[in-house]
Short mmCIF file of C-alpha atoms in Angstrom, two decimals:
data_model
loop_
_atom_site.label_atom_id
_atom_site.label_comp_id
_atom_site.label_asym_id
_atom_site.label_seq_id
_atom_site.Cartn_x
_atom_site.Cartn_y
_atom_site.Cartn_z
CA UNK A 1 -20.56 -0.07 -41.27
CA UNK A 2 -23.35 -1.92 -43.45
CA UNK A 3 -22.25 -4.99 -42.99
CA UNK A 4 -20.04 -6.82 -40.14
CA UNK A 5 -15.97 -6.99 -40.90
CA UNK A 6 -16.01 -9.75 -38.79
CA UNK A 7 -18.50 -11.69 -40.96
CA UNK A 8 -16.42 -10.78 -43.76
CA UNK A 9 -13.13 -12.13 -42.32
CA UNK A 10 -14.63 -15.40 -42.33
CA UNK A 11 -15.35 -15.24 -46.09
CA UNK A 12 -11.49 -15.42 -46.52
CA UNK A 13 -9.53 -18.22 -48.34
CA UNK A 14 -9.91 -20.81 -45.78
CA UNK A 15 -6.37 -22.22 -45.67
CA UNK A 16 -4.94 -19.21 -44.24
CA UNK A 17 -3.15 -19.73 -41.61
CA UNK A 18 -3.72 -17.56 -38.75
CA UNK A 19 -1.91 -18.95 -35.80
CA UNK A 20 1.71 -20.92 -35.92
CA UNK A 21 1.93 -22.48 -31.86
CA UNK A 22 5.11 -23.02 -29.94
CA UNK A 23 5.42 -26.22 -31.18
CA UNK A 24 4.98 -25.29 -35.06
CA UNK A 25 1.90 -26.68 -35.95
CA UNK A 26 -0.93 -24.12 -37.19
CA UNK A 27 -4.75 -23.07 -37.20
CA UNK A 28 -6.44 -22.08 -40.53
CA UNK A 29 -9.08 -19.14 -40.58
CA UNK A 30 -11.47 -21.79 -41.58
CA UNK A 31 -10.66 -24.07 -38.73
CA UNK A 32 -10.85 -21.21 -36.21
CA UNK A 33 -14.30 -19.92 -37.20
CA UNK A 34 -15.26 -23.54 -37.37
CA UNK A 35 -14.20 -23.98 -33.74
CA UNK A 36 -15.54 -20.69 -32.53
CA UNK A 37 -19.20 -21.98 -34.43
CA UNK A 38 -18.74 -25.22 -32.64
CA UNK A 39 -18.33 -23.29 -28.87
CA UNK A 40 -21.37 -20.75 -30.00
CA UNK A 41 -23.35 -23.60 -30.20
CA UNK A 42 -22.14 -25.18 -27.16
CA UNK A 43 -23.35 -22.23 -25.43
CA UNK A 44 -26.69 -22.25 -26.76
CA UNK A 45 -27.16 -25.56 -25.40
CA UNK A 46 -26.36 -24.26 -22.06
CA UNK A 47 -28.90 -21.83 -22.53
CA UNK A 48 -26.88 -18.76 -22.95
CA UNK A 49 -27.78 -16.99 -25.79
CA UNK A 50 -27.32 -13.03 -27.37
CA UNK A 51 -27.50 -10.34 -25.00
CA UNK A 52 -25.84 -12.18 -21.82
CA UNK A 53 -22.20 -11.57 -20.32
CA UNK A 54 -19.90 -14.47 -19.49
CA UNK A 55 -17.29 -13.53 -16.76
CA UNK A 56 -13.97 -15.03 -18.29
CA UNK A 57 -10.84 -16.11 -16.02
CA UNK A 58 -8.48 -18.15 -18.43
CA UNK A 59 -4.69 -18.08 -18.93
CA UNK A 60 -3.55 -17.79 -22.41
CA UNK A 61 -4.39 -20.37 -25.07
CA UNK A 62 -5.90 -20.74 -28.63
CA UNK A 63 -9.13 -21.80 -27.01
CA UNK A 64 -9.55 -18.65 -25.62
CA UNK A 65 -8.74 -16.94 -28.95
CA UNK A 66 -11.42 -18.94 -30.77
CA UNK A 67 -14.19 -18.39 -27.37
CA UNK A 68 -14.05 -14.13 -28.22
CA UNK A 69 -14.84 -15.18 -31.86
CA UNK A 70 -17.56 -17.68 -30.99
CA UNK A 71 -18.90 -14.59 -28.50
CA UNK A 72 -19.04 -12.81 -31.57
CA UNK A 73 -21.02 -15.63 -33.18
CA UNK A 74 -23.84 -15.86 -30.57
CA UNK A 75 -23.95 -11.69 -29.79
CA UNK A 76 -22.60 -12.32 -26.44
CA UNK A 77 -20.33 -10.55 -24.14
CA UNK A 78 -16.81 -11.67 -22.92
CA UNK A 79 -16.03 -9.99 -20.12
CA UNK A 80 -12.40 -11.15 -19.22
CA UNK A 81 -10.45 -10.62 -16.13
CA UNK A 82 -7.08 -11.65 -14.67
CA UNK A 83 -7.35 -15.19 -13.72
CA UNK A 84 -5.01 -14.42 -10.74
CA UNK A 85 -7.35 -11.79 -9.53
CA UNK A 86 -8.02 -12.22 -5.48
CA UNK A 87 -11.35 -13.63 -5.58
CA UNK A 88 -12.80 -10.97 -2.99
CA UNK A 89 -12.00 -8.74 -6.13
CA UNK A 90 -13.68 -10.80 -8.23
CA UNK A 91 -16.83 -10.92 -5.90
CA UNK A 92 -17.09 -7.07 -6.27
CA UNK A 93 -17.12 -7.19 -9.93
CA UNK A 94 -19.66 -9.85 -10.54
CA UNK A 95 -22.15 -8.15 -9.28
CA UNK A 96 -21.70 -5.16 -11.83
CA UNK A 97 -21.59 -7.86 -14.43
CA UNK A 98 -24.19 -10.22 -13.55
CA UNK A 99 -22.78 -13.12 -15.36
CA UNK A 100 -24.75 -15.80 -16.87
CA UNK A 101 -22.15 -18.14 -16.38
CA UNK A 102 -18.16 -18.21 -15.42
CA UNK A 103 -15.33 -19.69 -18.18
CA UNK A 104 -12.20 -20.93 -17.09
CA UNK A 105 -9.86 -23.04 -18.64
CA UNK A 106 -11.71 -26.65 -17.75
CA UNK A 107 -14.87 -25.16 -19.31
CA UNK A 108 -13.04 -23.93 -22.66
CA UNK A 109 -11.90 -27.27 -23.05
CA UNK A 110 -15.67 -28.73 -22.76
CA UNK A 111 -16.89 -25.94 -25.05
CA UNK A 112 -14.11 -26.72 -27.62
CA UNK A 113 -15.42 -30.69 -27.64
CA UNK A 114 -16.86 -31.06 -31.11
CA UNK A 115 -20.34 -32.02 -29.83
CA UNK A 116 -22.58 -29.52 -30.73
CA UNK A 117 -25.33 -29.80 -33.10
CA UNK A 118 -24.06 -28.00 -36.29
CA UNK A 119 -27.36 -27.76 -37.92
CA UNK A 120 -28.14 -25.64 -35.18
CA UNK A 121 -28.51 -21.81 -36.13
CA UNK A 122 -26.62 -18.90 -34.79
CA UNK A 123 -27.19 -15.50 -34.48
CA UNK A 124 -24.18 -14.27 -36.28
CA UNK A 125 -21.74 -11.37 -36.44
CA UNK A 126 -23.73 -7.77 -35.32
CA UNK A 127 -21.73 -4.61 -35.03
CA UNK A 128 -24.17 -3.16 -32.55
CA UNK A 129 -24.13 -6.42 -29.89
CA UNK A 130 -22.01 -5.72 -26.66
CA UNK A 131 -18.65 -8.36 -27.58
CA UNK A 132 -15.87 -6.90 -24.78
CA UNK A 133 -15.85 -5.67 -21.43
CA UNK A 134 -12.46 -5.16 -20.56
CA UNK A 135 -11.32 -3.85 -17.30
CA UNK A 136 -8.93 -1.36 -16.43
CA UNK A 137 -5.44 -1.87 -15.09
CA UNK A 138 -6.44 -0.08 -11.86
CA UNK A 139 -2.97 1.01 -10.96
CA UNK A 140 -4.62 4.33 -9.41
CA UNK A 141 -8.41 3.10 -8.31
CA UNK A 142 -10.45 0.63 -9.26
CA UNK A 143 -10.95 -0.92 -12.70
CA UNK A 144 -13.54 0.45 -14.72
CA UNK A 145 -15.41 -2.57 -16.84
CA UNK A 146 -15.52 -0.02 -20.34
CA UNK A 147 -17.66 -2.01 -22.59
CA UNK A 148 -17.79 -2.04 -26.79
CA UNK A 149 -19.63 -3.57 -29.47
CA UNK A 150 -18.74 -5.35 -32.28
CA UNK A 151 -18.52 -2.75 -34.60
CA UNK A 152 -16.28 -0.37 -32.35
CA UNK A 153 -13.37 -2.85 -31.94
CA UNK A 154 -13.70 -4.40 -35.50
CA UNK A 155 -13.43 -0.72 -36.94
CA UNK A 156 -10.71 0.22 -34.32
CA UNK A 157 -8.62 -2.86 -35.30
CA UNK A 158 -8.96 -2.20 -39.19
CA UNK A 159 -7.89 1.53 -38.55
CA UNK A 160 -5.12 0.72 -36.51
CA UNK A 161 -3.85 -1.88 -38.78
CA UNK A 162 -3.77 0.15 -41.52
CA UNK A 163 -1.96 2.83 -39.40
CA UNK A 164 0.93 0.45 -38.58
CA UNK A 165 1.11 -1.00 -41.96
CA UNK A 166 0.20 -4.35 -40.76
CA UNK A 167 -0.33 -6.87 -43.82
CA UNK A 168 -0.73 -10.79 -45.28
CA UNK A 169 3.37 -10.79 -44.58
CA UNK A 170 3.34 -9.49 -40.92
CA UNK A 171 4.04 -12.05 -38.30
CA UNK A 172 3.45 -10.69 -34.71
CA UNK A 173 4.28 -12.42 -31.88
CA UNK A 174 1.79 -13.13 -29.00
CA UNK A 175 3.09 -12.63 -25.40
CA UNK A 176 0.45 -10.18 -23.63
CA UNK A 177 -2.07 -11.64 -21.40
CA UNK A 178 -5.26 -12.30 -23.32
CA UNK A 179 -7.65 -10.31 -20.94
CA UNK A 180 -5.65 -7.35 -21.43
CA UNK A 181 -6.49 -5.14 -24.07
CA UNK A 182 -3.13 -4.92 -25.91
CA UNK A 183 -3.85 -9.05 -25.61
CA UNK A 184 -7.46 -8.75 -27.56
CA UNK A 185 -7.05 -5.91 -29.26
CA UNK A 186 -3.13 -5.11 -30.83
CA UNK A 187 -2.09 -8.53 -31.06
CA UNK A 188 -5.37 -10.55 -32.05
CA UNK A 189 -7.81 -8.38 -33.67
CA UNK A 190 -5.71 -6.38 -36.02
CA UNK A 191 -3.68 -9.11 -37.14
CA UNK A 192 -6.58 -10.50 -37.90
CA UNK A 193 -8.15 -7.81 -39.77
CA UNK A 194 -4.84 -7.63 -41.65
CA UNK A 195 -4.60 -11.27 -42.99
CA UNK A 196 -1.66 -11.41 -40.65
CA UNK A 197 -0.44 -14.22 -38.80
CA UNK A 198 0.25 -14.87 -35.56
CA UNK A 199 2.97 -16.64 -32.94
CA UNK A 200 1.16 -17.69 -30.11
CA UNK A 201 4.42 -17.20 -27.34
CA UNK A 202 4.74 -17.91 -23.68
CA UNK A 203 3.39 -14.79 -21.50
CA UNK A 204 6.30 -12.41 -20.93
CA UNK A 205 7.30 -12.89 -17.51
CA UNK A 206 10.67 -12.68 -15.48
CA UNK A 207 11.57 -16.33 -15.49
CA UNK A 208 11.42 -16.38 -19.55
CA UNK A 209 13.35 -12.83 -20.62
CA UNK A 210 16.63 -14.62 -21.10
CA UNK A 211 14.75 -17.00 -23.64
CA UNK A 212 12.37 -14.46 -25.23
CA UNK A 213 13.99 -14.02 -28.56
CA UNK A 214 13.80 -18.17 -29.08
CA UNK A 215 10.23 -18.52 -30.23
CA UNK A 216 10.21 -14.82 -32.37
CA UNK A 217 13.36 -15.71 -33.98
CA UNK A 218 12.25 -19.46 -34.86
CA UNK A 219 9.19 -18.66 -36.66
CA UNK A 220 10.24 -15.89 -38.34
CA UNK A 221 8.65 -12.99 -36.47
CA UNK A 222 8.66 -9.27 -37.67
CA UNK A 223 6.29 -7.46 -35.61
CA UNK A 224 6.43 -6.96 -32.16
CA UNK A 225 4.49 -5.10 -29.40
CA UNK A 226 6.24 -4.29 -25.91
CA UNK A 227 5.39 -2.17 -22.76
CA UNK A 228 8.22 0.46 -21.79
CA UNK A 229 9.11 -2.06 -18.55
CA UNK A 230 9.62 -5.27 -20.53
CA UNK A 231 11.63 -3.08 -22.85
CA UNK A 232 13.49 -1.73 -20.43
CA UNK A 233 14.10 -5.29 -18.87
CA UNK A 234 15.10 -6.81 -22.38
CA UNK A 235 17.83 -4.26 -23.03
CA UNK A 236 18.94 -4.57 -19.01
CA UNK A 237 19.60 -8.55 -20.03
CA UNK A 238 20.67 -8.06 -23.19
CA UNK A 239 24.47 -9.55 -23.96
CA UNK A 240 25.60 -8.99 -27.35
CA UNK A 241 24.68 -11.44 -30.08
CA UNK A 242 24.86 -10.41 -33.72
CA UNK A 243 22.31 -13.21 -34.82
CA UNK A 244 19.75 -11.43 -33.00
CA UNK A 245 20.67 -8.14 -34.01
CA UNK A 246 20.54 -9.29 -37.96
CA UNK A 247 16.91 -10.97 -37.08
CA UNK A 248 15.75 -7.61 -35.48
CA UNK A 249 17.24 -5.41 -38.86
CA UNK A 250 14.47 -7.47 -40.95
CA UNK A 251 11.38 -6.35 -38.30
CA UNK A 252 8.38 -4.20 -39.85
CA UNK A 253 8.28 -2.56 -36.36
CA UNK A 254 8.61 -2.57 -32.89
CA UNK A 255 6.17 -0.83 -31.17
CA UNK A 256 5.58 0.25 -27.53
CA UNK A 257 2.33 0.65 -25.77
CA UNK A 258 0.37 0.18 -22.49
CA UNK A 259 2.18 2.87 -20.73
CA UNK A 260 4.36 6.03 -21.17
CA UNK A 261 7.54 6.06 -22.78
CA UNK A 262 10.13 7.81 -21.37
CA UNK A 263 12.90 8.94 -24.35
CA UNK A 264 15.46 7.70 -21.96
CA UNK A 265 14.18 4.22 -22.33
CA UNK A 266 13.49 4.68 -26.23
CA UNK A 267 16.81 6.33 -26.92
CA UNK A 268 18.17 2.64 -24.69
CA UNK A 269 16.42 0.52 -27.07
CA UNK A 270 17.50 1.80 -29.77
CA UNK A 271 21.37 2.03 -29.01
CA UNK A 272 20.82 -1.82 -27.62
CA UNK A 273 19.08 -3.41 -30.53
CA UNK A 274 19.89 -0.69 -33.56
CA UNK A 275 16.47 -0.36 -34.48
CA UNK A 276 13.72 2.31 -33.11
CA UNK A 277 11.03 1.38 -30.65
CA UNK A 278 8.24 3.46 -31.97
CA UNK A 279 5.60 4.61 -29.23
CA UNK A 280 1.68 4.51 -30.48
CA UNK A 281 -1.13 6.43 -28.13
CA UNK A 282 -4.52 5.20 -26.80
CA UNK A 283 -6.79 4.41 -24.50
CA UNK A 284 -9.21 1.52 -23.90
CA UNK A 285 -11.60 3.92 -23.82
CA UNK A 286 -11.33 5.37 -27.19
CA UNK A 287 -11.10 1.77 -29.02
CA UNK A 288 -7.17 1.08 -28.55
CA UNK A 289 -4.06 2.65 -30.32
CA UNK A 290 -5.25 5.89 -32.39
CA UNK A 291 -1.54 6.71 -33.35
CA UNK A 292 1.50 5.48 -33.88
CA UNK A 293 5.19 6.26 -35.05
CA UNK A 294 6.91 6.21 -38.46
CA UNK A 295 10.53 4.80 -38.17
CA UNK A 296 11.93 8.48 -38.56
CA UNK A 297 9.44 10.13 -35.65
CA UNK A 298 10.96 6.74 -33.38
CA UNK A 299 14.20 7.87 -33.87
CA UNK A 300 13.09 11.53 -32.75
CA UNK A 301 11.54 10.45 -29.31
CA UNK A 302 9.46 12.99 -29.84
CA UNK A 303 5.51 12.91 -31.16
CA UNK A 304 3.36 9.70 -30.83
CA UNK A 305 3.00 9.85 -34.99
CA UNK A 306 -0.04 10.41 -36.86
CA UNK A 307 -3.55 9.17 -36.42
CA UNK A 308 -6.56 8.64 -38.72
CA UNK A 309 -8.65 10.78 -40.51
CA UNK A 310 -11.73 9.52 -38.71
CA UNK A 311 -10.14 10.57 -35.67
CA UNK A 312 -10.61 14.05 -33.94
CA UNK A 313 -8.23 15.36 -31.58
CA UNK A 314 -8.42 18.76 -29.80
CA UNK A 315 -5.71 19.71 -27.48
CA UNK A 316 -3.43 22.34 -26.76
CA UNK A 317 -1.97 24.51 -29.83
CA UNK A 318 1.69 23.91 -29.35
CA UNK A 319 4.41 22.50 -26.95
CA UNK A 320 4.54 26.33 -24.85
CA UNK A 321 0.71 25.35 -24.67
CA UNK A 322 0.06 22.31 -24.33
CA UNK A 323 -3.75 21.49 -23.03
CA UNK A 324 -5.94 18.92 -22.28
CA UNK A 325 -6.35 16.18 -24.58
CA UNK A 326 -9.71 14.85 -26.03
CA UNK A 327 -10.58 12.38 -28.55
CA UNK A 328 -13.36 11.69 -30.37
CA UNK A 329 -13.49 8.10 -32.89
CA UNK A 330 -16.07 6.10 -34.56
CA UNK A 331 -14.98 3.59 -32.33
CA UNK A 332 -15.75 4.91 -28.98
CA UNK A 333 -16.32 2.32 -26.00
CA UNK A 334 -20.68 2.13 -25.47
CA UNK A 335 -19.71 3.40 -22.23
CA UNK A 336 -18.46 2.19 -18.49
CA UNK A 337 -20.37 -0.66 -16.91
CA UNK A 338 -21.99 0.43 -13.66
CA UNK A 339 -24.44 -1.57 -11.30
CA UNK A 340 -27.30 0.84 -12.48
CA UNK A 341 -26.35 0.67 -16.20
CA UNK A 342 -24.10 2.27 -18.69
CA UNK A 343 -22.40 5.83 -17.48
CA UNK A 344 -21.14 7.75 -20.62
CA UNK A 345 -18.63 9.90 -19.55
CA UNK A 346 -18.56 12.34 -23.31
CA UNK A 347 -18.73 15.76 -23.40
CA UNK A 348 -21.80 17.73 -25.18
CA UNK A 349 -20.04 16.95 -28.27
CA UNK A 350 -18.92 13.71 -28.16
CA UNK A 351 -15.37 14.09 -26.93
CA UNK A 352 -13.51 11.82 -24.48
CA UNK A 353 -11.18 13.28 -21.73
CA UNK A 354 -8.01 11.21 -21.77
CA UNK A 355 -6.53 12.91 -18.87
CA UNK A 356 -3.60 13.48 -20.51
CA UNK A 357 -1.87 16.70 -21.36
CA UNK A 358 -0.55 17.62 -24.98
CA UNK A 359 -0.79 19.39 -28.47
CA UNK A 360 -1.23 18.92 -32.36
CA UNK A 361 0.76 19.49 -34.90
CA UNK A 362 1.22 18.76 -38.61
CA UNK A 363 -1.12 15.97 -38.07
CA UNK A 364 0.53 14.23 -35.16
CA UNK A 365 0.14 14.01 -31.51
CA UNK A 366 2.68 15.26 -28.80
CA UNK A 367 1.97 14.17 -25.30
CA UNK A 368 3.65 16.23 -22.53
CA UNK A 369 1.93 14.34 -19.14
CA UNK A 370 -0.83 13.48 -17.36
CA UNK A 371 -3.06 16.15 -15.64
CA UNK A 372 -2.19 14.44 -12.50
CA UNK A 373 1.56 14.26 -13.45
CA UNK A 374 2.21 18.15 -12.72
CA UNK A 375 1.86 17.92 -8.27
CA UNK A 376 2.05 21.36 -6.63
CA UNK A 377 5.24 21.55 -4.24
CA UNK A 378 5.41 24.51 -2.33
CA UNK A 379 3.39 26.50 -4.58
CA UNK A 380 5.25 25.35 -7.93
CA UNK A 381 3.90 22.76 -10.18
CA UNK A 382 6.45 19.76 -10.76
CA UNK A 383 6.73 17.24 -13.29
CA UNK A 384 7.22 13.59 -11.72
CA UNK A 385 7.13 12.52 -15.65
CA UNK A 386 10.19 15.25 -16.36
CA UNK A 387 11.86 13.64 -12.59
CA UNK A 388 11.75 9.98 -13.56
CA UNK A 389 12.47 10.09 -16.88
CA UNK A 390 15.65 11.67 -15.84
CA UNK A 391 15.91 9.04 -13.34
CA UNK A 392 15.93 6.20 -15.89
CA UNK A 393 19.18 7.28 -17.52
CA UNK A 394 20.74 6.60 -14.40
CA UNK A 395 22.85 2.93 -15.19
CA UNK A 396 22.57 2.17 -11.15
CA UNK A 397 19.42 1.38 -11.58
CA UNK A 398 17.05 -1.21 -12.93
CA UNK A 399 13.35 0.27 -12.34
CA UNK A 400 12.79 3.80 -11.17
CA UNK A 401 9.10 5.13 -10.13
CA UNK A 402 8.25 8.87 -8.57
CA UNK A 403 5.63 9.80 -6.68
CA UNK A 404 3.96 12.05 -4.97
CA UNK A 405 2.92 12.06 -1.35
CA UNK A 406 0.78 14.49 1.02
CA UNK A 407 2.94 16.54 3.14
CA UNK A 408 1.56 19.53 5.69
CA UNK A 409 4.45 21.94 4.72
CA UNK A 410 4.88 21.58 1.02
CA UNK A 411 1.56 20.16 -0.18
CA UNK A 412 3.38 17.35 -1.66
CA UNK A 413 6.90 15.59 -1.16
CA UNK A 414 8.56 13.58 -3.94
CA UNK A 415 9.31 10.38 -3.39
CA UNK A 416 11.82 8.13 -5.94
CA UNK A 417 11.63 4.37 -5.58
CA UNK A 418 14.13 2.68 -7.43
CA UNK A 419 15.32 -1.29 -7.72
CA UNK A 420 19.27 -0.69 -8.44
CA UNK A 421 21.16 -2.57 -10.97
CA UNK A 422 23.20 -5.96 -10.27
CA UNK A 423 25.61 -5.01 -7.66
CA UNK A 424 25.07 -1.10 -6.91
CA UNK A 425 24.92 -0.08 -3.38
CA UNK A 426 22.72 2.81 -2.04
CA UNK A 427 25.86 5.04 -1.56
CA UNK A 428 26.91 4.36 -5.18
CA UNK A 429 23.16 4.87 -6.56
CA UNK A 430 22.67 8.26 -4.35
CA UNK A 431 25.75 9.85 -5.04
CA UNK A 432 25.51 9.25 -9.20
CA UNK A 433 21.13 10.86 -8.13
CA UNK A 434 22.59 13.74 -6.77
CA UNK A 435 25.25 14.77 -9.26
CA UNK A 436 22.41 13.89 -12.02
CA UNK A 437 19.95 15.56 -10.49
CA UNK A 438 21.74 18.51 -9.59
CA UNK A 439 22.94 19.40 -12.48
CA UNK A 440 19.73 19.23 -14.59
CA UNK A 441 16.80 19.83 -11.75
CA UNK A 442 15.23 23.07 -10.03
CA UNK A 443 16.33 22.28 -6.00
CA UNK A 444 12.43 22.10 -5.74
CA UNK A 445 11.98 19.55 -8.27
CA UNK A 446 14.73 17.27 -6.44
CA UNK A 447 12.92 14.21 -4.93
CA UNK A 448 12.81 14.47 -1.06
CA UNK A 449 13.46 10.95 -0.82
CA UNK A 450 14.80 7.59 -2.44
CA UNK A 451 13.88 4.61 -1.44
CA UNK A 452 15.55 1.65 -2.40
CA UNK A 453 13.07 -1.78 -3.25
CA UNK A 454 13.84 -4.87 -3.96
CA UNK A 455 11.12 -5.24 -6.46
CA UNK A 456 8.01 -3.15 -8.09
CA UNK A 457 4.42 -4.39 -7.43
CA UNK A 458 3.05 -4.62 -11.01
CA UNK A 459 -0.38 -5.63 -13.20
CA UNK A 460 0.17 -8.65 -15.29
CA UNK A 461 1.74 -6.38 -18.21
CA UNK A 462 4.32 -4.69 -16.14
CA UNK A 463 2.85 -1.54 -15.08
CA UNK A 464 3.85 -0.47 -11.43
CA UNK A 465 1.23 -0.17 -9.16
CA UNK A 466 1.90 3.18 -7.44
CA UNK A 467 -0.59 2.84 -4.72
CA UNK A 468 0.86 -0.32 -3.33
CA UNK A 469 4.58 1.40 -3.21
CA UNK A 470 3.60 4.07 -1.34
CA UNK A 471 1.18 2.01 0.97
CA UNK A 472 3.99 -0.20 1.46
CA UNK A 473 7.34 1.96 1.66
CA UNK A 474 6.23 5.43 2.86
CA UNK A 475 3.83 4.66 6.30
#
C-alpha cells in the first residue's frame, strides 16, 4: 500500500460514531484518534518510543481499544496476553518479548489522563512498523507470539470486510476478549475499516448466556461473531421467544470462527434461531479470516465460502483428494517471535502450512480435518473430527470432545469426553452412544472409552483444552 489505511481512517467525518457502550452513550472517530494521540504521547514521555514492545494484560474496555490505535500512532508493538494468565507463564514469555514496559488496566487509565503535551510530534501510522503480537491459544503446546505490521492487519481487515459485506449500516457486537485475535482483529479492525459501528458487550461467559441477547437486541445489533461452543451453549439455553427470533430475521450475518464447526452444531443453530450460522476460515498466521460463507453455502454446511482474489490457496483437487492446505496473502504475519529473532516458517515460495486438510473448488474452500485429526488405530487411519461430530447430535449431551491416546496394542485408543445434558445419567447417555454409534461407525472407529466430566477446561474463547482432559481424566 502507498499510503497507511489507518492514517486514512482518521481523515473520516469526525462525528462518526464508532462505539455505542452498555450504557448508550458513544465515542466519535475523532474522539478516539484524539484519545489514542493523547496515550501516544503519554508514552513518549515515558520514554517509549517506535520500535519497542509493550507486554499488555488488560480486561476489556474502550481504553484498551483506543491504546492499539495510539500503538499505531507511535510505531510501537502491543503485545497482548490473557490477563488471567498464571504469572509463571507470563515469566516465560517476557523474556521472548523483552518488554519496555507492562500495561494493565491502572496504567491505561493514567495513559488516557489528558495530560500530554499535544504540540508534541508523533511518528504516525507506518505499514511496515511491528503493531501486534498476538499469541496463540495453545490448546496443543505452547503459544506462539506470531507478530504483524501495520500494513498486514490493516489490509487483512479491509479484505475481510469486504468479504463479509460489512458496511456504514453494520452494527457488530463486541463480546470476545480483546487480546484474542477474533477480539482485535474481526470485531475491531474491520468494523473499523468498514465505517461500521460497534457495541462494546460484556465478555461472553457462563454467568451472562441467559442475558446475552439484552445488550444486541437494545442497540440494534445485526452482526454477530460466535465460536462453535458459545453457539452450541446459546441454542442449549435457548427457550422460545418470538421477539428474539424477529430481531435475529433482520441480522446481516452470523458468523462462526475460532474453531471448527461441526454441521451438527450448524444444522442446531439454524433449526434454533431460523437463520444460518455461516463458518469463515483462517488462521492468525495468515492475517485472520480469508473466507467466509454466503447465506446459501451456511445453509449447505458444507464449504467455508469464497476468499479473495489476493489470496492463493493450493490444496487437494477434490473431496476423494483432499490434501494439505497452504495459503499464501499479502497479509502474512512478519513471522513467529523467538528469543533469537523472527523464525519464518514459509515455504520456498511463500506458502504457509495451515495444518489443515482440504480442497478447492469453484473458488471456495472445503476443509475435511486437521493433519493430526486422522490417528492410526490398529493400522487404519480414523477421523476423531468424523467421531465427534457425530457425537454432538447426541441430545444427552451438552459438550462432547475425542481424543486420542497412546496405547501399546493399537497405537492409539479413542477416548470421548462428554458433559451430559440437564438430568441424563451415564446409562441413559451410553446406551443412546452405542445405538448412534453403531449404526453409523466402522467397530474400529467406535471410541474405546467415554468419560463423563463435569466440565471442559477451556481458553478464554471457549476452546477445550485437550491436553488438560487427558492429563486429568485418562492417568
Amino acid at each position: 500500500m502507498t499510503a497507511s489505511l489507518l492514517a486514512d481512517i482518521a481523515q473520516r467525518p469526525g462525528d462518526t460514531v464508532l462505539l455505542t457502550h452498555a450504557d448508550g452513550h458513544t465515542t466519535s472517530l475523532e474522539g478516539m484518534f484524539a484519545a489514542a494521540a493523547n496515550m501516544a504521547r503519554r508514552l513518549g514521555e515515558l520514554g517509549v518510543g517506535p520500535g519497542d514492545r509493550l507486554l499488555v494484560q488488560a480486561e476489556n474496555s474502550d481504553q484498551l481499544l483506543t491504546f492499539y490505535v495510539a500503538c499505531a500512532l507511535a510505531r510501537i508493538a502491543a503485545c497482548p496476553l490473557d490477563p488471567a494468565l498464571p504469572p509463571a507463564r507470563v515469566a516465560g514469555l517476557r523474556t521472548t518479548i523483552a518488554p519496555k514496559m507492562l500495561i494493565d488496566a491502572a496504567t491505561l487509565t493514567t495513559l488516557a489522563a489528558p495530560a500530554a503535551d499535544p504540540m508534541a510530534a508523533l511518528p504516525g501510522p507506518d505499514d511496515a512498523a511491528e503493531w501486534m503480537i498476538i499469541f496463540s491459544s495453545g490448546t496443543t503446546g505452547e503459544p506462539k507470539g506470531i507478530v504483524h505490521t501495520q500494513g498486514s492487519l490493516m489490509a487483512s481487515a479491509k479484505s475481510f470486510a469486504a468479504l463479509s459485506e460489512l458496511g456504514p449500516e453494520s452494527v457488530i457486537y463486541h463480546h470476545f476478549p480483546m487480546f484474542y485475535m477474533a477480539g482485535i482483529f474481526n470485531m475491531f479492525l474491520c468494523p473499523l475499516v468498514a465505517g461500521a459501528r460497534i457495541v462494546l458487550g460484556q465478555k461472553f461467559s457462563q454467568m451472562q448466556m441467559l442475558s446475552f441477547w439484552e445488550e444486541p437486541r437494545r442497540h440494534g445489533v445485526n452482526h454477530l461473531t460466535l465460536t462453535p461452543t458459545m453457539a452450541l451453549s446459546l441454542c442449549q439455553l435457548y427457550r422460545r421467544d418470538d421477539k428474539l427470533l424477529d430481531h435475529l430475521a433482520q441480522y446481516q450475518t452470523i458468523i462462526s470462527t475460532s474453531s471448527t464447526l461441526h454441521p451438527s452444531v450448524a444444522e442446531r443453530f439454524h433449526q434454533t434461531f431460523a437463520v444460518p450460522l455461516r463458518t469463515c476460515y483462517g488462521v492468525t498466521e495468515i492475517g485472520g479470516s480469508i473466507t467466509v460463507q454466503s447465506w446459501a453455502e451456511g445453509l449447505a454446511f458444507e464449504s467455508c465460502g469464497a476468499f479473495s482474489p489476493e489470496t492463493s490457496i493450493r490444496a487437494g483437487s477434490d473431496a476423494n483428494h483432499p490434501g494439505e492446505i497452504l495459503v499464501k496473502t499479502p497479509f502474512m504475519m512478519k513471522g513467529y517471535l523467538t528469543r533469537s529473532g523472527l523464525s519464518q516458517p514459509f515455504d520456498a515460495d511463500g506458502y504457509f502450512s495451515t495444518g489443515d486438510l482440504g480442497y478447492v473448488e469453484d473458488g471456495r474452500l472445503f476443509v475435511t480435518g486437521r493433519e493430526n485429526d486422522l490417528v492410526k488405530k490398529g493400522g487404519e487411519f480414523i477421523s476423531l473430527g468424523l467421531i465427534e461430530n457425530l457425537a454432538l447430535s447426541l441430545s444427552q449431551v451438552a459438550e462432547v470432545s475425542v481424543v486420542a491416546v497412546p496405547d501399546d496394542y493399537w497405537g492409539n485408543k479413542i477416548v470421548l469426553f462428554y458433559v451430559p445434558a440437564a438430568g441424563v445419567g451415564m446409562d441413559e447417555m451410553e446406551n443412546a452412544a452405542k445405538d448412534l454409534f453403531g449404526a453409523n461407525l466402522r467397530k474400529i472407529e467406535i471410541p474405546d472409552k467415554l468419560i463423563a466430566v463435569p466440565w471442559f477446561p477451556k481458553t478464554s474463547i471457549g476452546k477445550t483444552i485437550k491436553r488438560d482432559l487427558v492429563s486429568r481424566y485418562t492417568l
